[in-house]
Coordinates of C-alpha atoms and ligand atoms in Angstrom, one line a residue:
M1 CA -9.4 -19.2 -13.4
N2 CA -7.8 -17.8 -16.5
A3 CA -4.4 -16.1 -17.1
L4 CA -6.2 -13.3 -18.8
N5 CA -8.3 -12.5 -15.7
P6 CA -7.3 -9.2 -14.0
I7 CA -5.4 -8.7 -10.7
G8 CA -7.3 -6.8 -8.0
V9 CA -5.4 -4.3 -5.8
F10 CA -6.8 -2.2 -3.0
D11 CA -5.7 0.3 -0.3
S12 CA -7.4 2.6 2.1
G13 CA -6.8 5.3 -0.5
V14 CA -4.4 6.3 -3.2
G15 CA -1.3 5.0 -1.4
G16 CA -1.5 1.6 -3.0
L17 CA -0.8 3.3 -6.3
S18 CA 2.8 3.1 -5.2
V19 CA 2.5 -0.7 -5.3
L20 CA 0.4 -0.7 -8.5
R21 CA 3.2 1.2 -10.4
E22 CA 5.7 -1.6 -9.4
I23 CA 3.2 -4.2 -10.4
R24 CA 2.8 -2.5 -13.8
R25 CA 6.6 -2.4 -14.2
A26 CA 7.0 -6.0 -13.3
L27 CA 3.9 -7.3 -15.1
P28 CA 3.3 -5.2 -18.2
G29 CA 0.8 -7.6 -19.8
E30 CA -1.6 -7.8 -16.8
D31 CA -5.0 -6.1 -16.5
L32 CA -5.2 -4.3 -13.2
L33 CA -8.2 -3.3 -11.1
Y34 CA -7.5 -0.7 -8.3
V35 CA -9.8 0.3 -5.5
A36 CA -9.1 3.4 -3.4
D37 CA -11.3 3.3 -0.3
S38 CA -10.7 7.0 0.1
A39 CA -14.1 7.7 1.8
H40 CA -12.7 5.7 4.7
A41 CA -9.0 6.8 4.8
P42 CA -7.1 6.7 7.0
Y43 CA -7.7 3.1 8.1
G44 CA -5.1 3.8 10.8
D45 CA -7.5 5.3 13.3
K46 CA -10.4 2.7 12.6
S47 CA -11.1 -0.4 14.5
Q48 CA -9.7 -3.8 13.4
Q49 CA -13.4 -4.9 12.8
F50 CA -14.0 -1.9 10.5
I51 CA -10.9 -2.5 8.5
E52 CA -11.6 -6.2 8.2
A53 CA -15.2 -5.5 7.0
R54 CA -14.0 -3.0 4.4
S55 CA -11.3 -5.4 3.2
I56 CA -13.8 -8.3 2.8
A57 CA -16.3 -6.1 1.0
I58 CA -13.6 -4.7 -1.4
T59 CA -12.2 -8.2 -2.0
E60 CA -15.7 -9.5 -2.8
F61 CA -16.1 -6.6 -5.3
L62 CA -12.7 -7.4 -7.0
V63 CA -13.5 -11.2 -7.0
S64 CA -16.9 -10.4 -8.6
R65 CA -14.9 -8.7 -11.4
N66 CA -13.0 -12.0 -11.9
A67 CA -9.8 -11.1 -10.1
K68 CA -7.3 -14.0 -10.3
A69 CA -5.3 -12.6 -7.3
I70 CA -5.7 -9.9 -4.8
V71 CA -2.9 -7.5 -3.6
V72 CA -3.6 -5.9 -0.3
A73 CA -1.6 -2.7 -1.1
C74 CA -2.0 -1.4 2.4
N75 CA 0.2 -2.3 5.5
T76 CA -2.6 -1.4 7.9
A77 CA -5.2 -3.6 6.1
T78 CA -2.6 -6.4 5.9
G79 CA -2.1 -6.3 9.7
A80 CA -5.8 -6.1 10.4
A81 CA -7.3 -8.4 7.8
V82 CA -5.0 -10.6 5.8
T83 CA -5.6 -13.7 7.9
T84 CA -9.4 -13.4 7.5
L85 CA -9.1 -12.7 3.8
R86 CA -6.9 -15.8 3.3
S87 CA -9.4 -17.9 5.2
R88 CA -12.4 -16.6 3.3
F89 CA -11.2 -16.4 -0.3
S90 CA -9.6 -19.0 -2.5
V91 CA -7.7 -16.6 -4.8
P92 CA -4.1 -15.9 -3.9
I93 CA -3.9 -13.0 -1.5
I94 CA -0.6 -11.1 -1.6
A95 CA 0.1 -8.6 1.2
M96 CA 2.5 -6.0 2.4
E97 CA 5.5 -6.5 4.7
P98 CA 7.5 -3.5 5.8
A99 CA 11.0 -3.8 4.3
V100 CA 12.7 -4.5 7.7
K101 CA 14.7 -7.5 6.3
P102 CA 16.5 -5.6 3.5
A103 CA 16.9 -2.7 5.9
A104 CA 18.6 -4.9 8.5
T105 CA 21.0 -6.1 5.9
H106 CA 21.7 -2.6 4.6
T107 CA 22.3 -0.7 7.8
K108 CA 25.9 0.2 8.8
T109 CA 25.0 2.0 12.0
G110 CA 22.8 -0.9 13.2
V111 CA 19.8 1.4 13.6
I112 CA 16.8 1.4 11.3
G113 CA 13.8 3.6 11.5
V114 CA 10.4 2.4 10.4
L115 CA 7.8 5.0 9.5
A116 CA 4.3 3.5 9.6
T117 CA 0.8 4.0 11.0
S118 CA 0.4 3.3 14.7
R119 CA -1.9 0.4 13.9
T120 CA 0.8 -1.2 11.7
L121 CA 3.4 -0.8 14.4
V122 CA 1.3 -2.8 16.9
S123 CA 0.1 -5.4 14.4
D124 CA 1.2 -9.1 14.9
N125 CA 3.0 -9.0 11.6
F126 CA 5.2 -6.1 12.7
V127 CA 5.8 -7.5 16.2
Y128 CA 7.0 -10.7 14.4
L129 CA 9.4 -8.7 12.2
F130 CA 10.6 -6.8 15.3
A131 CA 11.3 -10.1 17.1
R132 CA 12.9 -11.7 14.0
Y133 CA 15.4 -8.9 13.2
G134 CA 15.4 -6.8 16.3
A135 CA 18.1 -9.0 17.9
D136 CA 20.7 -8.0 15.3
V137 CA 19.8 -4.3 14.7
E138 CA 17.9 -1.7 16.6
I139 CA 14.5 -1.1 15.0
V140 CA 12.9 2.2 15.9
G141 CA 9.2 2.4 15.0
Q142 CA 7.8 5.9 14.4
A143 CA 4.1 6.4 14.1
C144 CA 3.2 9.1 11.6
P145 CA -0.3 10.5 12.2
G146 CA -1.4 12.9 9.6
L147 CA 0.8 11.8 6.7
V148 CA -1.9 9.6 5.0
E149 CA -4.2 12.6 5.0
Q150 CA -1.6 14.8 3.4
V151 CA -1.1 12.4 0.5
E152 CA -4.9 12.0 0.2
A153 CA -5.1 15.8 -0.1
G154 CA -2.4 15.8 -2.8
D155 CA 0.0 17.8 -0.6
L156 CA 3.3 16.0 -1.3
S157 CA 5.7 18.8 -0.5
G158 CA 3.9 21.7 1.2
D159 CA 4.8 23.3 4.5
K160 CA 2.5 21.2 6.6
T161 CA 3.7 17.9 5.1
R162 CA 7.4 19.0 5.5
A163 CA 6.8 20.0 9.1
L164 CA 5.2 16.6 9.9
L165 CA 8.0 14.8 8.2
E166 CA 10.6 16.7 10.0
R167 CA 8.9 15.9 13.3
Y168 CA 8.9 12.1 12.4
V169 CA 12.2 11.8 10.6
L170 CA 14.7 14.0 12.6
P171 CA 14.4 12.0 15.9
L172 CA 15.2 8.8 14.0
L173 CA 18.3 10.4 12.6
E174 CA 19.2 11.5 16.1
R175 CA 18.9 7.9 17.2
G176 CA 21.5 7.0 14.5
A177 CA 19.3 5.5 11.9
D178 CA 21.0 5.3 8.5
T179 CA 18.1 3.4 6.9
L180 CA 14.5 4.4 6.8
V181 CA 11.7 1.9 6.0
L182 CA 8.5 3.3 4.5
G183 CA 6.0 1.0 6.2
C184 CA 2.9 2.6 4.7
T185 CA 2.1 2.5 1.0
H186 CA 1.2 6.2 1.0
Y187 CA 4.7 7.2 2.0
P188 CA 6.6 6.4 -1.2
F189 CA 4.9 9.5 -2.7
L190 CA 6.7 11.5 0.0
A191 CA 10.0 9.8 -0.6
P192 CA 11.7 12.8 -2.4
L193 CA 10.9 15.0 0.6
I194 CA 11.9 12.3 3.1
Q195 CA 15.2 11.8 1.3
E196 CA 15.8 15.6 1.2
I197 CA 15.2 15.8 5.0
A198 CA 17.2 12.7 5.8
G199 CA 20.1 13.6 3.5
S200 CA 21.8 11.5 0.9
G201 CA 23.6 9.3 3.3
V202 CA 20.4 7.7 4.5
A203 CA 18.7 5.0 2.5
V204 CA 14.9 5.2 2.1
I205 CA 13.4 1.9 1.2
D206 CA 9.9 0.4 0.7
S207 CA 8.6 -3.0 -0.2
A208 CA 6.5 -2.3 -3.3
A209 CA 8.9 -3.9 -5.8
A210 CA 9.3 -6.9 -3.5
V211 CA 5.5 -7.3 -3.4
A212 CA 5.3 -7.1 -7.2
R213 CA 8.0 -9.9 -7.4
Q214 CA 6.0 -12.0 -5.0
L215 CA 2.9 -11.5 -7.1
H216 CA 4.8 -12.6 -10.2
R217 CA 6.0 -15.7 -8.4
R218 CA 2.5 -16.6 -7.2
L219 CA 1.0 -16.2 -10.6
E220 CA 3.8 -18.1 -12.3
A221 CA 3.4 -21.0 -9.8
G222 CA -0.4 -21.1 -10.6
D223 CA 0.2 -20.8 -14.3
L224 CA -1.8 -17.6 -14.2
L225 CA 0.7 -15.2 -15.8
A226 CA -0.7 -13.1 -18.7
D227 CA 1.4 -12.9 -21.8
G228 CA 4.1 -10.2 -21.1
D229 CA 3.8 -9.1 -24.8
R230 CA 0.2 -7.9 -24.5
V231 CA -0.4 -4.4 -23.2
G232 CA -2.3 -4.5 -19.9
T233 CA -5.0 -2.1 -18.9
E234 CA -5.9 -0.4 -15.6
C235 CA -9.3 0.4 -14.1
F236 CA -9.7 2.7 -11.0
W237 CA -12.5 3.0 -8.5
T238 CA -12.9 5.1 -5.5
S239 CA -15.3 5.2 -2.6
G240 CA -14.5 8.9 -2.1
A241 CA -15.5 12.0 -4.1
L242 CA -14.8 11.7 -7.8
D243 CA -13.9 15.4 -8.3
K244 CA -11.0 14.9 -5.8
A245 CA -10.0 11.3 -6.9
Q246 CA -9.9 12.0 -10.6
P247 CA -7.1 14.6 -10.6
L248 CA -5.2 13.0 -7.7
V249 CA -5.1 9.5 -9.2
S250 CA -4.1 10.9 -12.6
R251 CA -1.3 12.9 -11.0
L252 CA 0.1 10.0 -9.0
W253 CA -0.3 7.6 -11.9
K254 CA 1.3 10.2 -14.2
M255 CA -1.4 9.7 -16.8
D256 CA -4.9 11.0 -17.3
V257 CA -7.2 8.2 -16.1
E258 CA -10.8 7.7 -15.6
V259 CA -11.8 7.0 -11.9
R260 CA -15.2 5.4 -11.3
S261 CA -17.3 5.6 -8.3
L262 CA -17.6 2.4 -6.3
L263 CA -21.0 3.5 -5.3
S264 CA -22.5 3.6 -8.8
D265 CA -20.7 0.4 -9.8
V266 CA -21.7 -1.8 -6.9
G267 CA -24.5 0.0 -5.2
V268 CA -24.8 1.4 -1.7
G269 CA -23.7 -1.8 0.2
L270 CA -20.0 -1.4 -0.3
N271 CA -20.0 2.3 0.3
K272 CA -21.9 2.3 3.5
P273 CA -19.8 2.6 6.6
V274 CA -19.8 -0.8 8.4
Ligands
DGL1 N1 -1.6 2.9 2.7 C1 -2.0 2.5 4.0 C2 -0.9 1.7 4.7 O1 -0.1 1.2 3.9 C3 -2.5 3.7 4.9 C4 -3.1 3.3 6.1 C5 -4.2 4.2 6.6 O2 -5.1 4.5 5.8 O3 -4.1 4.5 7.7 O4 -0.8 1.5 5.8

C-alpha cells in the first residue's frame, strides 16, 4: 500500500459529500474517490442484508481502484455493515458515529435531540451511545423519514423540506433540547434551515470533521498520509441517473465536477439490486 493511493468514500447517495468536504479540508493532498449509491437511496428503509451487500460491493469497487482506506460516510451503512466490512477487508475502515459525545458535553439543558434515520436509531452503535451517555443527559432520538429523499432531489429549502423539518425539530425543542445532533450525513446540507427553525440558541452539530480527523490519525499511524503540499483530486461515481447526479453533486460540492456511472465503469454486477 502506497501513501499516494486514493481514499474511498461512499454513502447511500450524496449525503456523504458532507463528510468528503471535511476530508478535503483536513487532507488537501489526498486523492478522493466517492461513490453515491443514489439508485438505492434511501438505505433507511432497506433490509440489513441489502445494505450489507451494497456496502461490500461498493467497498470491493473502491479497493479495486486501489483505495488505501475506506470511509463509510453513511450512519445507516455504518450501523448495518461496518462489522462485516472490517472482517472482510484489510484496509482501514473509518465509519460514522453520531456526535452524541460532544453534544452531551455541550448541552446546558441536559436534553439533546438526535435526528437520524429510523434504522440508525435502532442500530447497535446507537444503542451503545445511548447507554454510554444517556445516564448523564436525556437523549431524544427523532427518526426523519423523507429527509434523505429531499436532499437527493436537491430540495434543501423548499416548502416540503421545511414542513418535514418543522415536524421533526419542533417537538425536540419542546422537550427542552438545546443541542441537535445530525445523525445522518445528508442532514448537514439542511443545517442552515434546521438552524433557522431551531433558533440561534440551539447548537446544531455533526460528526463529519471528527471523522476526517480520525481518518487523518489512521493514515498517519499507517504511514499512509499523502504529502499535504500536493493538490489532491476527486472522482465521483453514482449508481443513479447521471442527468440528476451531475448537477446535484456539482451544486453540493460547489464546483463543476464530472460524475461517472458506476454501471459503465464496473458493469452490471454492482448496479443490480441485490
Ligand atoms: N446518509 C445516510 C446516513 O448517514 C442516509 C441513509 C439512508 O439512505 O437512509 O444515514
